[in-house]
PDB file of C-alpha atoms in Angstrom:
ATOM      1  CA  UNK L   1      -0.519   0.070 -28.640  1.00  0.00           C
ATOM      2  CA  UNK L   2       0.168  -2.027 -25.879  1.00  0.00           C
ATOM      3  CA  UNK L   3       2.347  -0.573 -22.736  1.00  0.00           C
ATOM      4  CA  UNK L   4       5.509  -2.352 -21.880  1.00  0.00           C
ATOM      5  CA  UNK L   5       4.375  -3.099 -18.288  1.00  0.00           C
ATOM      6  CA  UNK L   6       4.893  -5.303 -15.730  1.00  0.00           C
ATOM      7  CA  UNK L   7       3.497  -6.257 -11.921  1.00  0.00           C
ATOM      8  CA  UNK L   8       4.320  -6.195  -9.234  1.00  0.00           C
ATOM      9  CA  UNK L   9       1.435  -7.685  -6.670  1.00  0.00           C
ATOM     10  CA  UNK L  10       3.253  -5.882  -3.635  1.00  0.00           C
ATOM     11  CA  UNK L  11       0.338  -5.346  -1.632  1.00  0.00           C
ATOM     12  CA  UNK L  12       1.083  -2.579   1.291  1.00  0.00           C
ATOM     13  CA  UNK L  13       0.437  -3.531   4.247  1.00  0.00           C
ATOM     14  CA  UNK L  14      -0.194  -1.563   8.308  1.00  0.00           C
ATOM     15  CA  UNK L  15       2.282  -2.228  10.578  1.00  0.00           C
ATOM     16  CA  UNK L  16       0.316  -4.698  12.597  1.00  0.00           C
ATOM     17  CA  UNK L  17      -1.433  -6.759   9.978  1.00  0.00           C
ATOM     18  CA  UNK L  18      -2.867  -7.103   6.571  1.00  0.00           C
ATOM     19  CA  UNK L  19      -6.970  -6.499   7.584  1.00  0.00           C
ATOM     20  CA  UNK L  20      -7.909  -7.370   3.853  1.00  0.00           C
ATOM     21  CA  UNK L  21      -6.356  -9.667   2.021  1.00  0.00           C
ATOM     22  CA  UNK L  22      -6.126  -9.159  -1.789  1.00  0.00           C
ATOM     23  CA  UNK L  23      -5.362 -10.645  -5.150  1.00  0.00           C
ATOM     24  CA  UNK L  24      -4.646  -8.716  -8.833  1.00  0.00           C
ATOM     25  CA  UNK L  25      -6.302 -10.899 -11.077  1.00  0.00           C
ATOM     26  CA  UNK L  26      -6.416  -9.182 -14.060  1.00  0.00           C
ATOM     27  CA  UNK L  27      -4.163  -6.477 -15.122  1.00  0.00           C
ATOM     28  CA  UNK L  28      -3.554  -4.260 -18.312  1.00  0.00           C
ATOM     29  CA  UNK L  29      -2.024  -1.246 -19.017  1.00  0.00           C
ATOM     30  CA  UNK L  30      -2.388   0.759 -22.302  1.00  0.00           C
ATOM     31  CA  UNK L  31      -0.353   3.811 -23.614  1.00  0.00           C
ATOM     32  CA  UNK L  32      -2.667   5.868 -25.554  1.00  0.00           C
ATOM     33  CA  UNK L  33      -2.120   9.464 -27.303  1.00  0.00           C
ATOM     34  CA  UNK L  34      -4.081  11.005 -24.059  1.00  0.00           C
ATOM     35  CA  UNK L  35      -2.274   9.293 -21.595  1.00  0.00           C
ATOM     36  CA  UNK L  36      -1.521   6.019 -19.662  1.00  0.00           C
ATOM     37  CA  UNK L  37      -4.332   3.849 -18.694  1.00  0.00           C
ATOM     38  CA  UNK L  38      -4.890   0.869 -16.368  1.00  0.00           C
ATOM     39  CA  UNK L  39      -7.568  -1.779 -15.847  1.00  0.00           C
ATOM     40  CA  UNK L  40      -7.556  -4.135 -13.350  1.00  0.00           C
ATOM     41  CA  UNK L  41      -9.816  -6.629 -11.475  1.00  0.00           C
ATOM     42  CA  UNK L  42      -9.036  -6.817  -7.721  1.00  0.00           C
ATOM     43  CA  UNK L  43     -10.068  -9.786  -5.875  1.00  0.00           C
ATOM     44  CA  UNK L  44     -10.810  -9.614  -1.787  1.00  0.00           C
ATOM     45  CA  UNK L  45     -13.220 -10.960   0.537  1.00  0.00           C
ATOM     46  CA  UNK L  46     -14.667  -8.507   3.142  1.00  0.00           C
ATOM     47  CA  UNK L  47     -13.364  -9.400   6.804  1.00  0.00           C
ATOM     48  CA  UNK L  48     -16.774 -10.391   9.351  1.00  0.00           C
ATOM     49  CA  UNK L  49     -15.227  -7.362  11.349  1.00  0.00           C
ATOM     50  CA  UNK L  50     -15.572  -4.782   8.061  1.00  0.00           C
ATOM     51  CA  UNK L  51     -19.191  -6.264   7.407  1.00  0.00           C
ATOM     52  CA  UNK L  52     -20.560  -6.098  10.418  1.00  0.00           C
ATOM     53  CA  UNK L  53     -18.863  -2.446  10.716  1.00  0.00           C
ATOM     54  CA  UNK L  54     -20.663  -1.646   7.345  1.00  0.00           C
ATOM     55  CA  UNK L  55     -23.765  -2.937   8.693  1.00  0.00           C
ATOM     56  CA  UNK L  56     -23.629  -0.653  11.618  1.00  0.00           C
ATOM     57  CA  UNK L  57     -23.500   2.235   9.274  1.00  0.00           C
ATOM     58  CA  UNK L  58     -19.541   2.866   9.792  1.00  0.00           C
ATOM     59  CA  UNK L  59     -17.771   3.743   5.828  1.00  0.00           C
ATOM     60  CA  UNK L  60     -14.638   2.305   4.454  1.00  0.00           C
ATOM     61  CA  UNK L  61     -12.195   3.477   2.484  1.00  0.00           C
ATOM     62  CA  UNK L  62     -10.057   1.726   0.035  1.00  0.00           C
ATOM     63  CA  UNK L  63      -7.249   2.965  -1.600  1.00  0.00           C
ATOM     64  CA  UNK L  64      -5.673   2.216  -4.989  1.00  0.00           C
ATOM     65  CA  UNK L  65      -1.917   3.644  -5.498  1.00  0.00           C
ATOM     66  CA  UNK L  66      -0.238   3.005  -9.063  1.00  0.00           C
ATOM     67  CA  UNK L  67       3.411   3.551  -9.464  1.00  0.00           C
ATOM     68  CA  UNK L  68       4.708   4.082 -12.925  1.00  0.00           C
ATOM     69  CA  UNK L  69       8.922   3.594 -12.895  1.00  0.00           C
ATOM     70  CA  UNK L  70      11.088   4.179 -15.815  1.00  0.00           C
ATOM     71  CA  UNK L  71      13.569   1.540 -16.342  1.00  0.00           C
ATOM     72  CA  UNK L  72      17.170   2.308 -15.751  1.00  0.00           C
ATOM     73  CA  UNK L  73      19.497  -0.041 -16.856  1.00  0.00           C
ATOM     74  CA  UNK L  74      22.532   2.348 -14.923  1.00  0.00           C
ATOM     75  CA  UNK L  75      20.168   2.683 -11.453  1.00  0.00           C
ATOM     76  CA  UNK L  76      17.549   1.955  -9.813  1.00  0.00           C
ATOM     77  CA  UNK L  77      14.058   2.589 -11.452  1.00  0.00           C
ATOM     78  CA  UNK L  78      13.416   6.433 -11.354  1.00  0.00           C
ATOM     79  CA  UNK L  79       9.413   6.578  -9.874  1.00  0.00           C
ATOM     80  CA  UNK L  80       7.587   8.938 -12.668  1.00  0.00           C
ATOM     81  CA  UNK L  81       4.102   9.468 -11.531  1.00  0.00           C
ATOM     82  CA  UNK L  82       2.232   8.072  -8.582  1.00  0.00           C
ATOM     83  CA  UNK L  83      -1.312   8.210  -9.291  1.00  0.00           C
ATOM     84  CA  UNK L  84      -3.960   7.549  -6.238  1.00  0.00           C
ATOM     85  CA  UNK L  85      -7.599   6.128  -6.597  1.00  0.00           C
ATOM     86  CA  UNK L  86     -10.147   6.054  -3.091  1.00  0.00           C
ATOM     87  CA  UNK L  87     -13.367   4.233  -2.556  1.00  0.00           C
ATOM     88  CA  UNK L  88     -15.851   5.276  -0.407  1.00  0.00           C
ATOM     89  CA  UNK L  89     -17.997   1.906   0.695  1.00  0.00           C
ATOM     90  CA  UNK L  90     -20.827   3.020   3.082  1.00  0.00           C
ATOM     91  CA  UNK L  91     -24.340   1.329   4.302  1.00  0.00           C
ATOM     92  CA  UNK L  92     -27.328   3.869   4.499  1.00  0.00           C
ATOM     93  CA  UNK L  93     -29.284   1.709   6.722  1.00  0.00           C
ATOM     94  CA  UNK L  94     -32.289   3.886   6.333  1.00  0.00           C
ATOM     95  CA  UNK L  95     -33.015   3.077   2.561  1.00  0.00           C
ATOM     96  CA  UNK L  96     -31.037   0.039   2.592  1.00  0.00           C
ATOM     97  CA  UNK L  97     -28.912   0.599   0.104  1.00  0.00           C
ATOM     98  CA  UNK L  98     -25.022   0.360  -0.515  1.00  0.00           C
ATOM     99  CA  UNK L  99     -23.066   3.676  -1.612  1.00  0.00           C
ATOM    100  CA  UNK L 100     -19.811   3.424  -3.497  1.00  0.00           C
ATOM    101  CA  UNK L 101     -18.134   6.757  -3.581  1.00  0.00           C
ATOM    102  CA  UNK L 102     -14.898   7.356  -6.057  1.00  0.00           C
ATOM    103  CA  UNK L 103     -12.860   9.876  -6.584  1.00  0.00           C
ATOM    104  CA  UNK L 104      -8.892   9.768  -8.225  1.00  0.00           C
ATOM    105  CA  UNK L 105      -6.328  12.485  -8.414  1.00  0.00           C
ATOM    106  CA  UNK L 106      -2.946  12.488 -10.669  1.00  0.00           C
ATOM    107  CA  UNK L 107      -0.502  12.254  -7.645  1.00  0.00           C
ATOM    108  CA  UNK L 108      -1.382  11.089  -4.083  1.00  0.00           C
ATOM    109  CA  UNK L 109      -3.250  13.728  -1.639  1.00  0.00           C
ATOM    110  CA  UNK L 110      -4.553  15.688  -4.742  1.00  0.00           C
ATOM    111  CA  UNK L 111      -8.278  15.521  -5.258  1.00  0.00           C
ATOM    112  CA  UNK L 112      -9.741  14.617  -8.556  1.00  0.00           C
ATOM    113  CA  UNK L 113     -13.624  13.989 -10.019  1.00  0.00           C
ATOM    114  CA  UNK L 114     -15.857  11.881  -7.637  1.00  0.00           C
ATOM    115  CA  UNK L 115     -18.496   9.047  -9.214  1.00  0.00           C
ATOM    116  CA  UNK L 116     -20.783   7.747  -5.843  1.00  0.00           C
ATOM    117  CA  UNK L 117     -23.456   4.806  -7.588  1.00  0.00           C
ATOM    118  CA  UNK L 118     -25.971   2.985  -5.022  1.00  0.00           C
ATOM    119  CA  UNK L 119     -26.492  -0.662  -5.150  1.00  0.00           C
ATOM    120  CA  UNK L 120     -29.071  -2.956  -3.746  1.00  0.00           C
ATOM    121  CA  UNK L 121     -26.836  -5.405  -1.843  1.00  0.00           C
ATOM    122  CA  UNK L 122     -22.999  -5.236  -0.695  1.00  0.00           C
ATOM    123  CA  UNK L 123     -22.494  -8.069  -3.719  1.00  0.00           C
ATOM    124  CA  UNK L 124     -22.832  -5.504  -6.289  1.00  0.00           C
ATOM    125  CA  UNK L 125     -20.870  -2.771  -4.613  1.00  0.00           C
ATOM    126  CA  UNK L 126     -18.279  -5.294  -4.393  1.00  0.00           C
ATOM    127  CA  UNK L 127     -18.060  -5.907  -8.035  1.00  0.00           C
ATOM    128  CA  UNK L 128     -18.367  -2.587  -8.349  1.00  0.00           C
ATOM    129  CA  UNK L 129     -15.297  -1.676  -6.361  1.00  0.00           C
ATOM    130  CA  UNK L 130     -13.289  -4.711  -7.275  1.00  0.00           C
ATOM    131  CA  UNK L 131     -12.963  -2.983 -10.856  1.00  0.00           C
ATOM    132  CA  UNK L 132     -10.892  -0.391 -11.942  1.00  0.00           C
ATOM    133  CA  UNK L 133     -11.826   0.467 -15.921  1.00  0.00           C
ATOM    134  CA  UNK L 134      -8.618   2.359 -17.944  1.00  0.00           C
ATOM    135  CA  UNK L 135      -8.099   4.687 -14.908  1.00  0.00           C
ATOM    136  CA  UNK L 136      -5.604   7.497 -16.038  1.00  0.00           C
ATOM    137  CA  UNK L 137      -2.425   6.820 -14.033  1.00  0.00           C
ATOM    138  CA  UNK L 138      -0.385   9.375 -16.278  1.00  0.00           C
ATOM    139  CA  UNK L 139      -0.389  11.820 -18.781  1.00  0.00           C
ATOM    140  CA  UNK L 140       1.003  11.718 -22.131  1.00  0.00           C
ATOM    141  CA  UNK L 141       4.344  13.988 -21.830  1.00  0.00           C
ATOM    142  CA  UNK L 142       5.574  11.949 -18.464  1.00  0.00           C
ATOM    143  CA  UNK L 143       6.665   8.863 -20.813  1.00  0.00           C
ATOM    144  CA  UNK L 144       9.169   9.006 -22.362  1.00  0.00           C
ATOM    145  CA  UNK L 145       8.597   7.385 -26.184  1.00  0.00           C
ATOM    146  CA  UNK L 146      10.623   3.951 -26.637  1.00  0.00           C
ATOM    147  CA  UNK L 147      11.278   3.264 -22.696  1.00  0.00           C
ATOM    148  CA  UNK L 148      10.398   0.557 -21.153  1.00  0.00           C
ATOM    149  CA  UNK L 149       8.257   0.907 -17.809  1.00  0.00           C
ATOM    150  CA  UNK L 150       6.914  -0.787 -14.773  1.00  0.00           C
ATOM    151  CA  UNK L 151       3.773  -0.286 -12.776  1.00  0.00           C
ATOM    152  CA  UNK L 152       3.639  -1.212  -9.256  1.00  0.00           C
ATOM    153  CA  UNK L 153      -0.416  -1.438  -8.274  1.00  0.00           C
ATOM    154  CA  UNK L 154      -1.156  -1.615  -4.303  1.00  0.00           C
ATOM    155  CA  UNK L 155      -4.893  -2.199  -2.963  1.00  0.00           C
ATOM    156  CA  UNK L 156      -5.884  -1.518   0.389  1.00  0.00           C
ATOM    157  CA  UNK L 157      -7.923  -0.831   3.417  1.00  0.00           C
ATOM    158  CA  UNK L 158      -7.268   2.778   4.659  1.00  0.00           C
ATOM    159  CA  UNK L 159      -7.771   2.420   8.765  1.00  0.00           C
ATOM    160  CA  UNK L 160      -6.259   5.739   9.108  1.00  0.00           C
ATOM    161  CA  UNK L 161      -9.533   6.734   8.222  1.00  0.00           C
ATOM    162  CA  UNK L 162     -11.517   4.782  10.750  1.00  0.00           C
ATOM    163  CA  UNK L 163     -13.519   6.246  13.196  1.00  0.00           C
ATOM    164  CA  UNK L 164     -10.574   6.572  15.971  1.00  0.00           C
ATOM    165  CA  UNK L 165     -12.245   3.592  18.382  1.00  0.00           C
ATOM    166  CA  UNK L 166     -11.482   1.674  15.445  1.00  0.00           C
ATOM    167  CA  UNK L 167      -8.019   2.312  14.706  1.00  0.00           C
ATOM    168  CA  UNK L 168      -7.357   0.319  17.939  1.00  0.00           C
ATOM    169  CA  UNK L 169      -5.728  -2.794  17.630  1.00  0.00           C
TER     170      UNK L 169
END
């Protein structure tokens, strides 16, 4: 059964700038009997400065937050779940070969299962992290049956997790 869902492409942003410009190009969200899923193709181009940082052996971390909102026709939307999904893109320049690390949890700052797969050139790590493949966002009993719902999705770069030198402008 399909999930009454809807976007919204708010992509956070730092207070300075947006270092990583992204676009939602697909998105689908499915209620099943063990839970609420999402899928979604994410669509960015790596920065020169992020590259060349990769290059040099420094990892970045993405992050993928989900917001699932009950509709309230009385109030604003009451936030449900918040479900948080981080990437791990790193350059072992010793075997030449890309790392993508990923691990989710069901609310933000709680750990979950990690999957790290190598890959022979930052194009297929890329594809690799662009997709997210029915990611569990919720669990059955936090939906209520016969409500409607919205899911915000937000993709970015975590600097906060930078190396501090560059967390600097």
């Amino acid at each position: 059964m399909l999930f009454w869902a809807c976007l919204i492409a708010g992509l956070s942003r730092p207070a300075h700038a947006d270092p990583l410009p992204a676009e939602i190009s697909q998105f689908r969200v499915e209620r099943m009997t063990d839970g609420v899923f999402l899928s979604a193709a994410i669509r960015f181009d790596l920065p020169p400065a992020v590259e060349d940082a990769l290059l040099k052996g420094v990892p970045m971390f993405f992050v993928t937050e989900a917001d699932l909102f009950r509709d309230r026709w009385y109030w604003a939307d009451k936030k449900v779940v918040t479900a948080q999904r981080q990437v791990r893109l790193a350059y072992q320049p010793l075997t030449r070969r890309w790392r993508v690390t990923a691990s989710s949890g069901a609310s933000a700052g709680v750990a979950g299962a990690a999957l790290s797969q190598s890959f022979d050139s930052l194009n297929e790590a890329l594809i690799s992290l662009q997709r997210v493949s029915r990611w569990k966002i919720a669990e059955p009993f936090e939906v209520e049956p016969g409500s409607r719902h919205n899911v915000e999705l937000r993709f970015r770069l975590d600097v906060t997790q930078l190396p501090r030198p560059f967390q600097i402008g």
